[in-house]
Each structure stands twice: as C-alpha cells, then as structure tokens.
Coordinates of C-alpha atoms in Angstrom, one line a residue:
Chain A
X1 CA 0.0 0.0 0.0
X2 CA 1.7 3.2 -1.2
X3 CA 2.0 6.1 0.8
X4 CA 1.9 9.7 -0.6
X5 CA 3.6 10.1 -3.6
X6 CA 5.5 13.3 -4.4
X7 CA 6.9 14.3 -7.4
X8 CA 9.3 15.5 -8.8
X9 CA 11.6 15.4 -5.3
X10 CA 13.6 18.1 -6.6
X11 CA 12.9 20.7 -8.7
X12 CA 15.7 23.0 -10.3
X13 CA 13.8 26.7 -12.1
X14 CA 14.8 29.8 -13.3
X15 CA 13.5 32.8 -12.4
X16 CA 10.3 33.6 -14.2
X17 CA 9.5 29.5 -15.2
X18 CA 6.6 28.1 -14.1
X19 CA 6.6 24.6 -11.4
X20 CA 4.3 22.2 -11.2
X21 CA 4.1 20.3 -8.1
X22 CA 2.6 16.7 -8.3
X23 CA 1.3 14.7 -5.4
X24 CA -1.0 11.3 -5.5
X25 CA -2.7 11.0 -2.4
X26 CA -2.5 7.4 -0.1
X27 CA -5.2 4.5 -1.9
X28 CA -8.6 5.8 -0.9
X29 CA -7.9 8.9 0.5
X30 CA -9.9 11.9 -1.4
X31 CA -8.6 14.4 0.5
X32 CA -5.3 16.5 -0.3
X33 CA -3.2 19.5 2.0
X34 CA 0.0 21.2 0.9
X35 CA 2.2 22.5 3.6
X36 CA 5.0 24.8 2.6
X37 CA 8.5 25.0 4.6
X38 CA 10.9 27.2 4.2
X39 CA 14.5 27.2 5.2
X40 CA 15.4 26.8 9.1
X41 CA 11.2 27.1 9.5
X42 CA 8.0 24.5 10.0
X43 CA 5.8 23.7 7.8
X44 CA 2.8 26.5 6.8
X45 CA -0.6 25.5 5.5
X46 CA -1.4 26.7 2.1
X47 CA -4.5 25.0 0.8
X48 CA -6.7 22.1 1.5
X49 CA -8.4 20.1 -1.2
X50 CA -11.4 17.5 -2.0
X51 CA -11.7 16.1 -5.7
X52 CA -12.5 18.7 -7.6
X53 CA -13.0 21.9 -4.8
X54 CA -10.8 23.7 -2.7
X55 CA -12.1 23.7 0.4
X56 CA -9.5 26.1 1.8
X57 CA -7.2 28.2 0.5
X58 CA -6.4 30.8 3.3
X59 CA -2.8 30.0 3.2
X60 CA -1.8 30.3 -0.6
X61 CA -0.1 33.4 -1.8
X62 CA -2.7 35.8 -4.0
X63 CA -0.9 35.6 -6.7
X64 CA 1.4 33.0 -9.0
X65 CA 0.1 30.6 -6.6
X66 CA -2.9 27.8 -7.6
X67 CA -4.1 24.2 -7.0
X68 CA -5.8 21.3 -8.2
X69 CA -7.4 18.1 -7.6
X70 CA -9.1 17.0 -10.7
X71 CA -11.0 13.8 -10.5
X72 CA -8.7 12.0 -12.1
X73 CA -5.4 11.9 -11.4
X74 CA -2.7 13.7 -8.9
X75 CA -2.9 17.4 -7.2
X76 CA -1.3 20.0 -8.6
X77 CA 0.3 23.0 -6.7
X78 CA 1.0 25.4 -9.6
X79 CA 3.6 28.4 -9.1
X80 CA 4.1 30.9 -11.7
X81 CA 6.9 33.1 -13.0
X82 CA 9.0 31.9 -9.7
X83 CA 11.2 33.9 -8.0
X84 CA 14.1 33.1 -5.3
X85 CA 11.5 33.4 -2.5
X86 CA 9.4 30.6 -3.8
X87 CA 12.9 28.1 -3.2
X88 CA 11.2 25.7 0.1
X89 CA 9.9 22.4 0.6
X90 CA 6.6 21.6 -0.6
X91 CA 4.9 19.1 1.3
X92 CA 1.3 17.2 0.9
X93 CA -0.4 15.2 3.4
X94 CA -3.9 13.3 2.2
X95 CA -6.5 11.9 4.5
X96 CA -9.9 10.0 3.9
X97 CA -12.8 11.6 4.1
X98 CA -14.5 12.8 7.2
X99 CA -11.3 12.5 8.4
X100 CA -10.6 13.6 12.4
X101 CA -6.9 13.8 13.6
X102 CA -6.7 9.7 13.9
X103 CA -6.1 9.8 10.3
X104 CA -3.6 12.3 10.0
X105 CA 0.1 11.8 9.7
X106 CA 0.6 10.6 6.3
X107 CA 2.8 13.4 4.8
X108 CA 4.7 12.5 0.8
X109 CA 8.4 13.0 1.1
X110 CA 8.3 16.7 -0.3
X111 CA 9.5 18.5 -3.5
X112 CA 12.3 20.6 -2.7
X113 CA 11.9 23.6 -5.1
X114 CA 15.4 25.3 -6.0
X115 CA 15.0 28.6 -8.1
X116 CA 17.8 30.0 -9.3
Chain B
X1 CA -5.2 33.0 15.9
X2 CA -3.4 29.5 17.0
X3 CA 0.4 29.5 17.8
X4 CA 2.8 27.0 18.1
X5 CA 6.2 28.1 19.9
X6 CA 9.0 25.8 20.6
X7 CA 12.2 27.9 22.5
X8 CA 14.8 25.1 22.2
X9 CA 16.2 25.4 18.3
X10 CA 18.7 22.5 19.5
X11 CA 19.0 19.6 22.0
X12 CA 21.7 17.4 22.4
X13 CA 21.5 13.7 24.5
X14 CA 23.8 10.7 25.0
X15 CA 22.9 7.6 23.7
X16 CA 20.7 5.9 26.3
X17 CA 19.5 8.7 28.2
X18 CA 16.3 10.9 28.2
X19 CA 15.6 14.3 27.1
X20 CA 12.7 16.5 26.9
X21 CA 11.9 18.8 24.0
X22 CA 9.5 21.5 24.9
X23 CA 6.3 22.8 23.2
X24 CA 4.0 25.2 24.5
X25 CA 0.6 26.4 22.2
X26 CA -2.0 29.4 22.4
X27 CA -5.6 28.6 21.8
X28 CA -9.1 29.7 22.8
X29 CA -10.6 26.7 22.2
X30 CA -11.3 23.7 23.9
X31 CA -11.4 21.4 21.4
X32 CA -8.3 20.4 19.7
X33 CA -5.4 18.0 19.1
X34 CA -1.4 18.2 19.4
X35 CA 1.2 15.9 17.4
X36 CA 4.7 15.6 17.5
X37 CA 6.5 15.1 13.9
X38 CA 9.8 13.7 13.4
X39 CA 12.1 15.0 10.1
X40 CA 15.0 12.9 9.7
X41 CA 17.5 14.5 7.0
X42 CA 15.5 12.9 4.3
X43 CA 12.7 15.1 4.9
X44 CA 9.8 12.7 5.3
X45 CA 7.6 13.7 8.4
X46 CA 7.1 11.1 10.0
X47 CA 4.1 11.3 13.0
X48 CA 5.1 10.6 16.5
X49 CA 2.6 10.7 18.8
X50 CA -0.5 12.1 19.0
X51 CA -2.9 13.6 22.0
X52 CA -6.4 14.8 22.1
X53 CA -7.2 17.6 24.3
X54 CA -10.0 15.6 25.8
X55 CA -8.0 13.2 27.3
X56 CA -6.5 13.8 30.9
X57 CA -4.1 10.9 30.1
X58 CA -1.0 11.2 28.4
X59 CA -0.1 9.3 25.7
X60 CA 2.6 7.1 24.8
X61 CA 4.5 5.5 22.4
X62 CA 6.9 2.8 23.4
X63 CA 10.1 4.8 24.0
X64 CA 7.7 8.5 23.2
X65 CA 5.4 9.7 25.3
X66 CA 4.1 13.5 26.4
X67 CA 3.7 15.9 29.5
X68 CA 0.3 17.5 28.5
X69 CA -0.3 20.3 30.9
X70 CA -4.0 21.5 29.2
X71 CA -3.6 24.7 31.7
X72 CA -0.5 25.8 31.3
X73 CA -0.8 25.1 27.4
X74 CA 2.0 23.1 27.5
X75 CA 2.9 19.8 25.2
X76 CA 6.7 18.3 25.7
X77 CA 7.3 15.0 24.2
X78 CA 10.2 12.9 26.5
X79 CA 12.4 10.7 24.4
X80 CA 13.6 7.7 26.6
X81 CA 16.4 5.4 26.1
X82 CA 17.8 7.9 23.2
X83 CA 19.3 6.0 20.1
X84 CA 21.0 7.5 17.2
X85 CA 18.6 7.0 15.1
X86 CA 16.3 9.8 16.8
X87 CA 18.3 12.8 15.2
X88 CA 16.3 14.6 13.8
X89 CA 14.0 17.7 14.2
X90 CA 11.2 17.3 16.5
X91 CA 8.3 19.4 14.9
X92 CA 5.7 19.9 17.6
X93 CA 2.0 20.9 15.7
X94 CA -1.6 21.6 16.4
X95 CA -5.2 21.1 14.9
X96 CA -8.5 22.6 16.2
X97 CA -11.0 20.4 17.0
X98 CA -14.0 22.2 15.7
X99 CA -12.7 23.3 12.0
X100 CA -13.6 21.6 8.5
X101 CA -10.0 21.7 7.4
X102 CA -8.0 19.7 9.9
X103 CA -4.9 21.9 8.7
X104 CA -2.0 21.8 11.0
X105 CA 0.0 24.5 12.7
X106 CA 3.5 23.8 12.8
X107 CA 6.3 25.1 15.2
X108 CA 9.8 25.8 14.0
X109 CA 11.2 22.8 15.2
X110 CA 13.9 21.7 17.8
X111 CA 16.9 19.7 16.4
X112 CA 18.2 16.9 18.3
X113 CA 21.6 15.4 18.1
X114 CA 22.1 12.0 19.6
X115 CA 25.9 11.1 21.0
X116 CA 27.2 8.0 20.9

C-alpha cells in the first residue's frame, strides 16, 4: 500500500518558469493538504483540497500561486513566474474523508523547489 | 489565531538517556489535538505521537510519550532510552478540533543530536 507520492523530489527553475508540483494521495484517501517550509522554519498551511474543490485556500499566496485536484489523477500546486522566494519544501499530506486527527500523519516525502 | 512556539532550536542527549523537547501552544478553544513530527534528514515527516485535548491521560508510544499540561498550554514530548537514530528535528504541531479543514499548525522545530 503506497503512501503519498510526491513528485518530482527536486525541482531545479529559473526565475520567471513556471513549477508544477505533483502529489498522489494514499489509496482511498480523497482528501489533499499542501504545507510549505521554508529554510530553518516548520511547515505552513497553504490550501486544503477535495476532488474537484478547494475547500481552503487561506494559506496560498494571491498571486502566481494555484491548486488542483481533478478527479482524475494527482494534485497540482502550480507556481508561476517563480522567484528566489518561492525556493522551500513543498509538502502534501492526504487523509480519507471525514477524516478527524486519527487519520492524519501521512505526509509525501516533499519536492524541494530550487529557483535559481 | 493558533500559535505554536518551541524555544529550544537545538537539544543534544547521550545515547541511552532521556531528554525533553518543549512545546508550549496558544488557543481559545477547547477542542483540539497536538502531534509531535519527526524530520530525519530525508525530509519525510514522520508522525510521532499524537494527544487529544480531551483526554487527561497522556499518551505514549513505546520509547515517546508527552507531558500534557492542558492549563498551562503546554505539550513536551520525553524521548527515553535515546538512540542515534532519533536525530532529527522534532516538529511539535496543532489542529482545532471544531474546523472543516484539519490543517495543522506547525512550530519551527527543535533539532536533536544524539551522541554515541
């Protein structure tokens, strides 16, 4: 039984590219968080997702930032036209649904982002 | 808001021995849980223990277990019988009870060093 699957686990971009984050969430779990760290910090919330709906999004930058869970397939955390500050660890977690805090804890391994 | 604030950025232990790592939180409400996360230099975050705010007892995990002081908003996790391969750094985190998002707030982590 796999756990959270991140991809890619590093990421090398220029300033200005765009990254795409991928993360496939644990076998029957519809339910998708990415937690940002940056250097010497924890992790911060960004955005919490169901199939298809953000549910919430109060951590995500306003701009450059965006997410997905399509029905099919992996999330996406989108970041556009990155700069040096966007260079962190980018973290999911996924849970089932309903889930309370017994089913938390199952995090992927990260993407490290590097922008140069 | 929820704060998360752990004062030691590094520990150090002998092999064998115990330490303590300290956690303390700021909440108005009543409901909620707390986790410790460990982050070994490959990044994954791997869940510790867990306690819910309900419970007066405190939980344990074979060599892991916490000082909950629900008062005093306190949550330190005591590592017993140390080995080396508990480096790491200790994330200490917490969810609200009574939210639709289960997102987690993280605090900046203490790093322990094991001697041999």
């Amino acid at each position: 039984n796999a756990g959270v699957m991140q991809n890619p686990r590093h990421l090398v971009r220029r300033r200005g590219q765009e990254a795409r984050l991928r993360c496939s969430p644990m076998k029957g779990h519809s339910h998708v968080y990415w937690y940002r760290q940056l250097p010497e910090e924890g992790l911060k919330f960004m955005v919490y997702l169901q199939k298809e709906n953000i549910i919430d999004e109060s951590g995500m930058p306003k701009e450059r930032f965006s997410a997905e869970f399509p029905k099919e397939g992996p999330s996406i955390l989108r970041i556009q036209q990155v700069v040096r500050g966007d260079s962190a660890a980018y973290f999911c977690a996924s849970s089932p649904v309903n889930a309370g805090a017994s089913k938390l804890g199952f995090f992927g391994s990260g993407t490290q982002l590097s922008v140069l | 808001a929820q704060t998360v604030t752990q004062s030691q950025p590094e520990m150090s232990v002998q092999e064998a021995e115990t330490v303590t790592l300290s956690c303390t939180y700021d909440t108005s409400e009543s409901d909620y849980y707390l986790f410790w996360y460990k982050q070994p230099p490959s990044r994954q975050m791997i869940l510790v223990i867990r306690q819910e705010a309900y419970k007066q007892q405190n939980a344990t995990e074979n060599r892991f277990s916490v000082n909950f002081q629900k008062a005093a908003k306190s949550f330190s996790l005591k590592i017993s019988d140390s080995q080396l391969g508990d480096a790491a750094m200790y994330f200490c985190a917490y969810m609200g009870g009574g939210g639709a998002t289960n997102k987690l707030i993280f605090g900046t982590g203490t790093l322990l060093a094991v001697q041999p």
